[in-house]
Each structure stands twice: as C-alpha cells, then as structure tokens.
Amino acid sequence: MNELEIIDITKDYGQARVLHPVSLSVERGEFVTILGPSGCGKSTLLRILMGIGEASGGEIHLAGKRIDHLPPEARDIAMVFQSYALFPHMSVAKNLGFGLKMKKVPKDERARRIDHVLDICNLRGLMDRLPRQLSGGQQQRVALARAVVMQPSLLLFDEPLSNLDAKLRDSLRHDLVALHRRIGATSLYVTHDQAEAMAMSDRIVVMNAGRIVEIGTPLELYRAPKQVFTANFLGQTNLLAVTASGKEARLPWGQVVALDRLAAGAVQVSVRPENIFIDSDPAGAAIVTSVAFMGPTIFYTAEIGSISVKISQSGGAEPLPTGARASLRFQGPVHLLENRLAEEAA
Ligand code: ADP
Ligand code: MG
C-alpha cells in the first residue's frame, strides 16, 4: 500500500517554475531517495511536504488522508535538516521531549519513548548537554532522534550528512540504514551525493531542473539507465553517439553490439568504464592518453580518432603506459538512452 502519494505538485516563484508537476508514490516502510544536483528543487519539495513551504498546485496524501491543507504539526511528518536546527537553549533531553509535549503525549509515555530513542540513536550519557556542547555528528544524531521519537508516518531528510566530514558521514550513514531497518519508518531522503543514494535506498528518484527524470532501484538505474541524465549522474560513464540499424550498433572501436531494443539512425548509448576491457595491441584502434593507478583499480583514458573513452580495470593487471596502442572490448548490455529533459525543455 502506498503510504505517501504526491500528485502533480508544482511550485512557481513569480514567473519562474521551480517544480514542474511532480508525482511520486512511496510505499509504507520504503526508503526512497531524491537525488539531484544543487538547485533542482529537492528542498522545495520537502518543505512543501512538511508544510513549511506552500505549493502552487497539486495534492499530497499520507496514510490515506489528504494533508496539503493541514499545518505542519497536524501532518504526522518529521524532518531532519542539514543544519540540525536543534533548540540551542534546551538540553538534549528537552530537545527530544519538546514535540511530544506539544502533542500532549502523557508524561510516562514521553519518558518511555525518549528512553528508547536514546538507545537506538546512541545518545545515552549526553542527555543533559546543550547542543553547543556536542560535536556535529552528535548534534545530527540528536536531530535524528528528535524526529524518530515522534513516530511519524513519514520521515523527511534534507541532506542531513552533508555538513559532516567524510569519515563521520560514512559512519552516520551506516547508523541511519541500521536505524531504518530497525524502525521501518517510511522515509524520503534528499541528497546530491550519488554514492549516498546508491548505498542507502530501496529506490532512487533522479531529479533535475524541477522534474523527475527517472525512478528505479539503485541497481536498475546504474545498470540500465533509460535517460542520458541518469547515466551521467550515477557513477562514471561514456556517453557514445552511435548509429543503430535494427537491433545492432557499432561502437567507435569497431565492435558490433546488440541493443536492448530496435532503433534506427543516430542514438546515444551509455557504456560504463568497468565494462570495457583494454589490451595492449600494436594493431589496436585506441591510444592510451592517461593512466592513473589507484590501487585496486587502474583508470585509463584512451582515444579513438577524436573520441575519448574512460576505462577502469580492476584485477591487478600490469598498467599499460601512456601512448600505448590498445584494443578495446566491451562486455555487457548496451542500453539505448533517451533525453527526456531536452525534449521537455524544447
Ligand atoms: P535544492 O534543494 O535541490 O538545491 P531548492 O529547492 O533549494 O534546490 O531550489 C530550487 C530552485 O528554487 C532554485 O533554482 C532556487 O534558486 C529557487 N528558489 C528557492 N527559493 C526561492 C525563493 N524564495 N525565491 C525564488 N526562487 C527560489
Ligand atoms: Mg536543498
């Protein structure tokens, strides 16, 4: 059953449309990430869901009830912000209890819920501290606990890890995934970080310029993207312009590959660097133009005429030198790409 239904939500600032009709369903217990570059409308959408921003049109339904006309406190949604947004003059315990008190949750139940959340967010021992007496990571764990303690129908996260350093970000990301597994709350998580989205999500919603570009599981979107934008934004890829005839196309190095569907004429395909194999070959079509040895992986760029191709190779082979002639071989499925963004903007 769908817990959250977003139906044709739009947002205009004067003449500028920052959200084109956005529709999205999230199932109960699902962890869905909205992934897109800075400025694409992620925070605008979350703020509209939370009720702290107003939509220009559309509807929001949560747990079978229309909520877009309700004030934030009546929506049964909690949000975790990038900036933590803790109450600075309240202790950790008071920060955690504030929302429950507002909701008139009885005192003994309040104590029980706070006690539980201190455990699952690993905050025991910090109860009496003020926010300024905590590290960034600890503050974000308090912000997380303050949202979780409300036991909302929907948890929203707006780039909650992006103010933390890389190591802390990794560790808090693991904590978040473990927490979600434990409490199973329906979650909508916003990030511009594709690695974060891939590692955490049941499904990813790729967004750009106020539009949903494509939705799928991390595996689907990485292995078989349908849109140019998705192929480019998730991981590294080579976007190659090829000529299709029927179900075949010829890659720049002469290899004929099978396409996943029929096409004719000029098309674009995405070829991941790790699906291209490079071999030293005096008669090869490619010339190695750069080599970066990164331990488990060697990154190459190679040129075939005017086309530059990225290749990544793992498995401990001896690196080829710059300037070497090589042959390339692609192994894997070739997916035709569409460019919906360009079509819709036209
Ligand atoms: P994201 O969270 O994906 O980085 P935002 O939702 O914050 O993006 O912003 C989406 C777009 O809306 C941006 O182009 C931004 O400049 C614009 N925007 C945000 N707030 C306002 C505002 N108050 N007035 C006009 N434009 C705004
Ligand atoms: Mg934002």
Short mmCIF file of C-alpha atoms and ligand atoms in Angstrom, two decimals:
data_model
loop_
_atom_site.label_atom_id
_atom_site.label_comp_id
_atom_site.label_asym_id
_atom_site.label_seq_id
_atom_site.Cartn_x
_atom_site.Cartn_y
_atom_site.Cartn_z
CA MET A 1 0.00 0.00 0.00
CA ASN A 2 1.22 3.49 -0.77
CA GLU A 3 1.79 5.49 2.38
CA LEU A 4 2.64 8.71 0.57
CA GLU A 5 1.09 9.98 -2.66
CA ILE A 6 2.42 13.16 -4.21
CA ILE A 7 0.15 14.20 -7.08
CA ASP A 8 1.15 16.89 -9.58
CA ILE A 9 2.81 19.19 -7.06
CA THR A 10 4.07 22.40 -8.67
CA LYS A 11 5.89 25.47 -7.36
CA ASP A 12 6.25 28.86 -9.00
CA TYR A 13 8.24 31.81 -7.75
CA GLY A 14 6.71 34.65 -9.75
CA GLN A 15 7.30 33.68 -13.38
CA ALA A 16 9.84 31.04 -12.55
CA ARG A 17 8.61 27.44 -12.28
CA VAL A 18 10.94 25.58 -9.93
CA LEU A 19 8.79 22.43 -9.66
CA HIS A 20 7.06 21.11 -12.77
CA PRO A 21 4.21 18.72 -11.94
CA VAL A 22 5.91 16.19 -9.67
CA SER A 23 4.14 12.92 -8.85
CA LEU A 24 5.57 10.18 -6.67
CA SER A 25 4.29 7.27 -4.58
CA VAL A 26 6.17 5.84 -1.62
CA GLU A 27 5.18 2.54 -0.04
CA ARG A 28 4.87 2.05 3.68
CA GLY A 29 8.30 1.31 5.17
CA GLU A 30 10.15 2.21 2.00
CA PHE A 31 13.37 4.27 1.99
CA VAL A 32 13.27 6.48 -1.09
CA THR A 33 15.99 8.95 -2.04
CA ILE A 34 15.55 12.02 -4.19
CA LEU A 35 18.86 12.54 -5.96
CA GLY A 36 19.70 15.59 -7.99
CA PRO A 37 22.15 18.47 -8.37
CA SER A 38 22.02 21.59 -6.24
CA GLY A 39 19.14 23.87 -7.20
CA CYS A 40 16.94 21.21 -8.83
CA GLY A 41 14.09 21.66 -6.34
CA LYS A 42 14.71 18.94 -3.72
CA SER A 43 14.38 21.16 -0.65
CA THR A 44 11.42 22.98 -2.18
CA LEU A 45 9.58 19.67 -2.49
CA LEU A 46 10.45 18.53 1.04
CA ARG A 47 9.37 21.86 2.54
CA ILE A 48 6.04 21.57 0.74
CA LEU A 49 5.57 18.03 2.11
CA MET A 50 6.42 19.20 5.62
CA GLY A 51 4.05 22.15 5.33
CA ILE A 52 6.68 24.86 5.80
CA GLY A 53 6.53 25.79 2.12
CA GLU A 54 3.45 26.30 0.01
CA ALA A 55 2.78 24.50 -3.27
CA SER A 56 1.37 26.35 -6.26
CA GLY A 57 -0.73 23.31 -7.17
CA GLY A 58 -1.24 19.59 -6.59
CA GLU A 59 -2.18 17.27 -3.75
CA ILE A 60 -0.44 15.31 -1.00
CA HIS A 61 -1.93 12.24 0.63
CA LEU A 62 -0.40 10.48 3.63
CA ALA A 63 -1.76 7.24 5.11
CA GLY A 64 -4.93 7.59 3.08
CA LYS A 65 -5.63 11.18 4.14
CA ARG A 66 -5.24 14.40 2.16
CA ILE A 67 -2.84 16.61 4.12
CA ASP A 68 -1.72 19.51 1.89
CA HIS A 69 -4.16 21.95 3.54
CA LEU A 70 -3.03 21.00 7.09
CA PRO A 71 -0.50 22.94 9.20
CA PRO A 72 2.88 21.17 9.75
CA GLU A 73 2.08 19.99 13.29
CA ALA A 74 -1.08 18.22 12.08
CA ARG A 75 0.64 16.30 9.28
CA ASP A 76 2.29 13.44 11.18
CA ILE A 77 5.63 14.14 9.43
CA ALA A 78 9.03 14.84 10.99
CA MET A 79 12.02 16.33 9.23
CA VAL A 80 15.78 16.25 9.75
CA PHE A 81 17.63 19.28 8.35
CA GLN A 82 21.17 19.70 7.08
CA SER A 83 21.76 22.38 9.72
CA TYR A 84 20.47 20.17 12.61
CA ALA A 85 18.12 23.03 13.73
CA LEU A 86 18.19 22.00 17.42
CA PHE A 87 16.78 24.32 20.08
CA PRO A 88 20.03 25.92 21.31
CA HIS A 89 18.91 26.67 24.88
CA MET A 90 17.43 23.24 25.55
CA SER A 91 19.28 20.15 26.77
CA VAL A 92 19.29 17.03 24.62
CA ALA A 93 16.51 15.54 26.76
CA LYS A 94 14.38 18.70 26.40
CA ASN A 95 15.02 18.82 22.65
CA LEU A 96 13.75 15.24 22.41
CA GLY A 97 10.72 15.86 24.61
CA PHE A 98 9.57 19.16 23.10
CA GLY A 99 7.49 17.81 20.20
CA LEU A 100 5.89 15.13 22.35
CA LYS A 101 4.90 17.74 24.94
CA MET A 102 3.36 19.92 22.21
CA LYS A 103 1.39 16.86 21.11
CA LYS A 104 0.25 16.38 24.70
CA VAL A 105 1.72 12.90 24.95
CA PRO A 106 1.38 11.80 28.63
CA LYS A 107 4.49 12.18 30.78
CA ASP A 108 5.22 8.48 31.37
CA GLU A 109 4.88 7.66 27.68
CA ARG A 110 7.13 10.60 26.86
CA ALA A 111 9.79 9.25 29.20
CA ARG A 112 9.47 5.76 27.72
CA ARG A 113 9.83 6.96 24.14
CA ILE A 114 12.79 9.22 24.92
CA ASP A 115 14.46 6.38 26.77
CA HIS A 116 14.06 4.10 23.75
CA VAL A 117 15.34 6.67 21.24
CA LEU A 118 18.40 7.45 23.39
CA ASP A 119 19.35 3.80 22.98
CA ILE A 120 18.72 3.41 19.26
CA CYS A 121 20.44 6.70 18.40
CA ASN A 122 23.34 6.01 20.76
CA LEU A 123 22.85 9.18 22.82
CA ARG A 124 22.83 7.87 26.35
CA GLY A 125 25.15 9.93 28.50
CA LEU A 126 24.51 13.12 26.51
CA MET A 127 21.02 13.79 27.98
CA ASP A 128 21.94 16.91 29.91
CA ARG A 129 24.23 18.57 27.37
CA LEU A 130 23.31 21.65 25.39
CA PRO A 131 23.65 21.46 21.58
CA ARG A 132 26.78 23.65 21.61
CA GLN A 133 28.43 21.10 23.92
CA LEU A 134 28.08 18.41 21.22
CA SER A 135 30.09 17.59 18.09
CA GLY A 136 28.45 17.95 14.68
CA GLY A 137 27.88 14.22 14.46
CA GLN A 138 26.31 14.11 17.92
CA GLN A 139 24.07 17.08 17.08
CA GLN A 140 22.86 15.34 13.96
CA ARG A 141 22.12 12.18 15.96
CA VAL A 142 20.03 14.31 18.36
CA ALA A 143 18.18 15.84 15.40
CA LEU A 144 17.54 12.35 14.08
CA ALA A 145 16.34 11.13 17.49
CA ARG A 146 14.07 14.17 17.80
CA ALA A 147 12.37 13.19 14.53
CA VAL A 148 12.21 9.45 15.29
CA VAL A 149 10.75 9.94 18.78
CA MET A 150 7.61 11.41 17.21
CA GLN A 151 6.94 8.06 15.49
CA PRO A 152 5.66 9.90 12.42
CA SER A 153 4.02 8.30 9.38
CA LEU A 154 6.76 9.89 7.28
CA LEU A 155 10.36 10.88 7.97
CA LEU A 156 11.96 13.53 5.75
CA PHE A 157 15.70 14.11 5.49
CA ASP A 158 17.19 17.13 3.73
CA GLU A 159 20.89 16.35 3.11
CA PRO A 160 21.44 15.52 6.80
CA LEU A 161 25.02 14.31 6.31
CA SER A 162 26.46 16.99 4.09
CA ASN A 163 27.80 19.19 6.92
CA LEU A 164 29.89 16.34 8.33
CA ASP A 165 33.40 15.28 7.35
CA ALA A 166 33.80 12.22 5.14
CA LYS A 167 34.53 9.66 7.85
CA LEU A 168 31.68 10.77 10.11
CA ARG A 169 29.38 10.87 7.10
CA ASP A 170 30.12 7.22 6.37
CA SER A 171 29.58 6.12 9.93
CA LEU A 172 26.33 8.09 10.34
CA ARG A 173 25.13 6.75 7.01
CA HIS A 174 25.54 3.21 8.34
CA ASP A 175 23.73 4.21 11.55
CA LEU A 176 20.87 5.64 9.51
CA VAL A 177 20.47 2.50 7.41
CA ALA A 178 20.56 0.33 10.56
CA LEU A 179 18.03 2.60 12.23
CA HIS A 180 15.71 2.39 9.25
CA ARG A 181 15.96 -1.39 9.29
CA ARG A 182 15.04 -1.37 12.93
CA ILE A 183 12.12 1.09 12.97
CA GLY A 184 10.96 0.66 9.36
CA ALA A 185 9.63 4.22 9.08
CA THR A 186 8.59 5.41 5.63
CA SER A 187 11.42 7.73 4.64
CA LEU A 188 12.09 10.28 1.94
CA TYR A 189 15.74 11.28 1.85
CA VAL A 190 17.21 14.10 -0.22
CA THR A 191 20.81 14.22 -1.36
CA HIS A 192 23.03 15.44 -4.21
CA ASP A 193 25.51 12.64 -3.43
CA GLN A 194 25.03 9.68 -5.76
CA ALA A 195 27.15 7.30 -3.65
CA GLU A 196 24.97 8.05 -0.62
CA ALA A 197 21.80 7.46 -2.65
CA MET A 198 23.09 4.17 -4.06
CA ALA A 199 24.16 2.83 -0.67
CA MET A 200 21.00 3.68 1.28
CA SER A 201 17.95 3.47 -0.90
CA ASP A 202 15.24 0.99 -1.81
CA ARG A 203 14.50 3.28 -4.75
CA ILE A 204 16.08 6.43 -6.14
CA VAL A 205 14.15 9.28 -7.73
CA VAL A 206 16.51 11.14 -10.07
CA MET A 207 15.59 14.79 -10.32
CA ASN A 208 16.85 17.67 -12.45
CA ALA A 209 15.63 21.20 -13.15
CA GLY A 210 12.37 20.76 -11.22
CA ARG A 211 11.42 17.49 -12.88
CA ILE A 212 11.59 13.79 -12.04
CA VAL A 213 13.85 12.28 -14.66
CA GLU A 214 13.67 8.59 -13.77
CA ILE A 215 12.78 6.30 -10.85
CA GLY A 216 14.24 2.89 -10.07
CA THR A 217 16.24 0.74 -7.68
CA PRO A 218 19.95 1.63 -7.43
CA LEU A 219 20.78 -1.46 -9.48
CA GLU A 220 18.27 -0.68 -12.24
CA LEU A 221 19.34 2.94 -12.56
CA TYR A 222 23.05 2.15 -12.57
CA ARG A 223 22.98 -0.91 -14.82
CA ALA A 224 20.14 0.05 -17.14
CA PRO A 225 19.53 3.81 -17.10
CA LYS A 226 16.94 4.95 -19.62
CA GLN A 227 17.78 8.64 -19.54
CA VAL A 228 21.00 10.41 -20.51
CA PHE A 229 20.88 12.44 -17.29
CA THR A 230 20.68 9.34 -15.09
CA ALA A 231 23.54 7.59 -16.88
CA ASN A 232 25.71 10.65 -16.36
CA PHE A 233 24.73 11.46 -12.79
CA LEU A 234 25.04 7.96 -11.31
CA GLY A 235 28.69 6.94 -11.40
CA GLN A 236 31.05 7.38 -14.32
CA THR A 237 30.08 6.57 -17.85
CA ASN A 238 30.90 7.03 -21.52
CA LEU A 239 28.04 8.53 -23.50
CA LEU A 240 28.66 7.41 -27.04
CA ALA A 241 26.91 8.60 -30.17
CA VAL A 242 26.42 5.55 -32.38
CA THR A 243 24.46 4.62 -35.46
CA ALA A 244 21.83 1.95 -34.88
CA SER A 245 20.44 -0.36 -37.50
CA GLY A 246 17.76 -2.66 -36.23
CA LYS A 247 18.96 -4.23 -33.02
CA GLU A 248 22.65 -3.56 -33.61
CA ALA A 249 25.09 -0.70 -33.35
CA ARG A 250 28.80 -0.31 -33.96
CA LEU A 251 30.91 1.12 -31.12
CA PRO A 252 33.73 3.58 -32.00
CA TRP A 253 36.35 0.80 -31.84
CA GLY A 254 34.52 -1.27 -34.46
CA GLN A 255 32.82 -3.79 -32.18
CA VAL A 256 29.22 -4.56 -33.17
CA VAL A 257 26.95 -4.93 -30.15
CA ALA A 258 23.32 -5.90 -29.59
CA LEU A 259 20.95 -3.16 -28.44
CA ASP A 260 18.17 -3.78 -25.94
CA ARG A 261 15.55 -2.63 -28.48
CA LEU A 262 15.05 -1.68 -32.10
CA ALA A 263 16.35 1.66 -33.31
CA ALA A 264 17.47 3.35 -36.49
CA GLY A 265 19.91 6.18 -37.08
CA ALA A 266 21.82 8.31 -34.59
CA VAL A 267 21.32 7.24 -30.97
CA GLN A 268 23.14 7.61 -27.66
CA VAL A 269 24.27 4.70 -25.51
CA SER A 270 25.91 4.56 -22.10
CA VAL A 271 28.96 2.34 -21.72
CA ARG A 272 30.34 2.04 -18.20
CA PRO A 273 34.16 2.25 -17.87
CA GLU A 274 34.25 -1.04 -15.93
CA ASN A 275 32.55 -2.86 -18.82
CA ILE A 276 35.35 -2.01 -21.26
CA PHE A 277 38.43 -4.21 -21.35
CA ILE A 278 41.73 -2.87 -22.61
CA ASP A 279 44.60 -4.92 -24.03
CA SER A 280 47.97 -3.96 -25.39
CA ASP A 281 47.70 -4.44 -29.17
CA PRO A 282 50.05 -2.89 -31.78
CA ALA A 283 47.22 -3.13 -34.33
CA GLY A 284 44.54 -1.77 -31.92
CA ALA A 285 42.27 1.19 -32.69
CA ALA A 286 42.91 3.05 -29.43
CA ILE A 287 45.82 5.02 -27.98
CA VAL A 288 46.21 5.31 -24.21
CA THR A 289 46.24 9.02 -23.29
CA SER A 290 46.28 8.79 -19.50
CA VAL A 291 46.82 6.18 -16.82
CA ALA A 292 46.05 6.53 -13.12
CA PHE A 293 46.98 3.67 -10.84
CA MET A 294 44.63 3.76 -7.83
CA GLY A 295 45.50 0.53 -6.01
CA PRO A 296 42.69 -1.92 -6.76
CA THR A 297 41.72 -0.09 -9.95
CA ILE A 298 43.55 1.39 -12.91
CA PHE A 299 41.80 4.30 -14.65
CA TYR A 300 42.59 4.89 -18.31
CA THR A 301 41.53 7.31 -20.93
CA ALA A 302 42.07 6.21 -24.49
CA GLU A 303 41.47 7.94 -27.79
CA ILE A 304 39.98 6.57 -30.95
CA GLY A 305 40.24 9.35 -33.50
CA SER A 306 38.50 12.31 -31.86
CA ILE A 307 36.59 10.21 -29.30
CA SER A 308 37.87 9.90 -25.75
CA VAL A 309 36.86 6.81 -23.76
CA LYS A 310 37.12 6.19 -20.00
CA ILE A 311 38.08 2.69 -18.91
CA SER A 312 38.50 1.28 -15.41
CA GLN A 313 40.17 -2.03 -14.88
CA SER A 314 40.50 -4.00 -11.68
CA GLY A 315 42.17 -7.29 -11.01
CA GLY A 316 45.85 -6.49 -10.71
CA ALA A 317 46.94 -6.41 -14.37
CA GLU A 318 50.18 -4.61 -15.24
CA PRO A 319 49.26 -0.99 -16.21
CA LEU A 320 49.74 -0.04 -19.87
CA PRO A 321 51.92 3.03 -20.44
CA THR A 322 50.66 6.32 -21.85
CA GLY A 323 50.97 6.32 -25.63
CA ALA A 324 50.49 2.55 -25.93
CA ARG A 325 48.33 1.18 -28.70
CA ALA A 326 45.50 -0.94 -27.44
CA SER A 327 42.35 -2.73 -28.45
CA LEU A 328 39.11 -2.24 -26.55
CA ARG A 329 36.38 -4.76 -25.98
CA PHE A 330 33.01 -4.09 -24.42
CA GLN A 331 31.19 -6.75 -22.47
CA GLY A 332 27.67 -6.28 -21.13
CA PRO A 333 24.29 -4.99 -22.16
CA VAL A 334 24.00 -1.83 -24.25
CA HIS A 335 21.03 0.34 -23.37
CA LEU A 336 19.64 2.97 -25.65
CA LEU A 337 19.23 6.28 -23.89
CA GLU A 338 16.51 8.89 -24.23
CA ASN A 339 16.88 12.55 -23.45
CA ARG A 340 13.54 13.45 -21.94
CA LEU A 341 14.86 16.62 -20.30
CA ALA A 342 15.98 18.08 -23.60
CA GLU A 343 12.65 17.14 -25.17
CA GLU A 344 10.57 18.68 -22.37
CA ALA A 345 12.64 21.84 -22.24
CA ALA A 346 12.26 22.26 -26.03
P1 ADP B 1 17.87 22.05 -3.98
O1 ADP B 1 17.36 21.77 -2.60
O2 ADP B 1 17.65 20.92 -4.94
O3 ADP B 1 19.29 22.50 -4.01
P2 ADP B 1 15.95 24.23 -3.91
O4 ADP B 1 14.67 23.50 -3.73
O5 ADP B 1 16.53 24.86 -2.70
O6 ADP B 1 17.01 23.27 -4.61
O7 ADP B 1 15.76 25.36 -5.00
C1 ADP B 1 15.14 25.11 -6.24
C2 ADP B 1 15.10 26.37 -7.07
O8 ADP B 1 14.22 27.30 -6.50
C3 ADP B 1 16.45 27.04 -7.20
O9 ADP B 1 16.63 27.45 -8.52
C4 ADP B 1 16.34 28.23 -6.28
O10 ADP B 1 17.11 29.30 -6.74
C5 ADP B 1 14.85 28.57 -6.36
N1 ADP B 1 14.34 29.21 -5.14
C6 ADP B 1 14.37 28.72 -3.89
N2 ADP B 1 13.80 29.58 -3.01
C7 ADP B 1 13.41 30.64 -3.72
C8 ADP B 1 12.75 31.90 -3.41
N3 ADP B 1 12.38 32.18 -2.16
N4 ADP B 1 12.52 32.76 -4.43
C9 ADP B 1 12.87 32.47 -5.69
N5 ADP B 1 13.48 31.31 -6.06
C10 ADP B 1 13.76 30.42 -5.10
MG MG B 2 18.44 21.81 -0.79
#
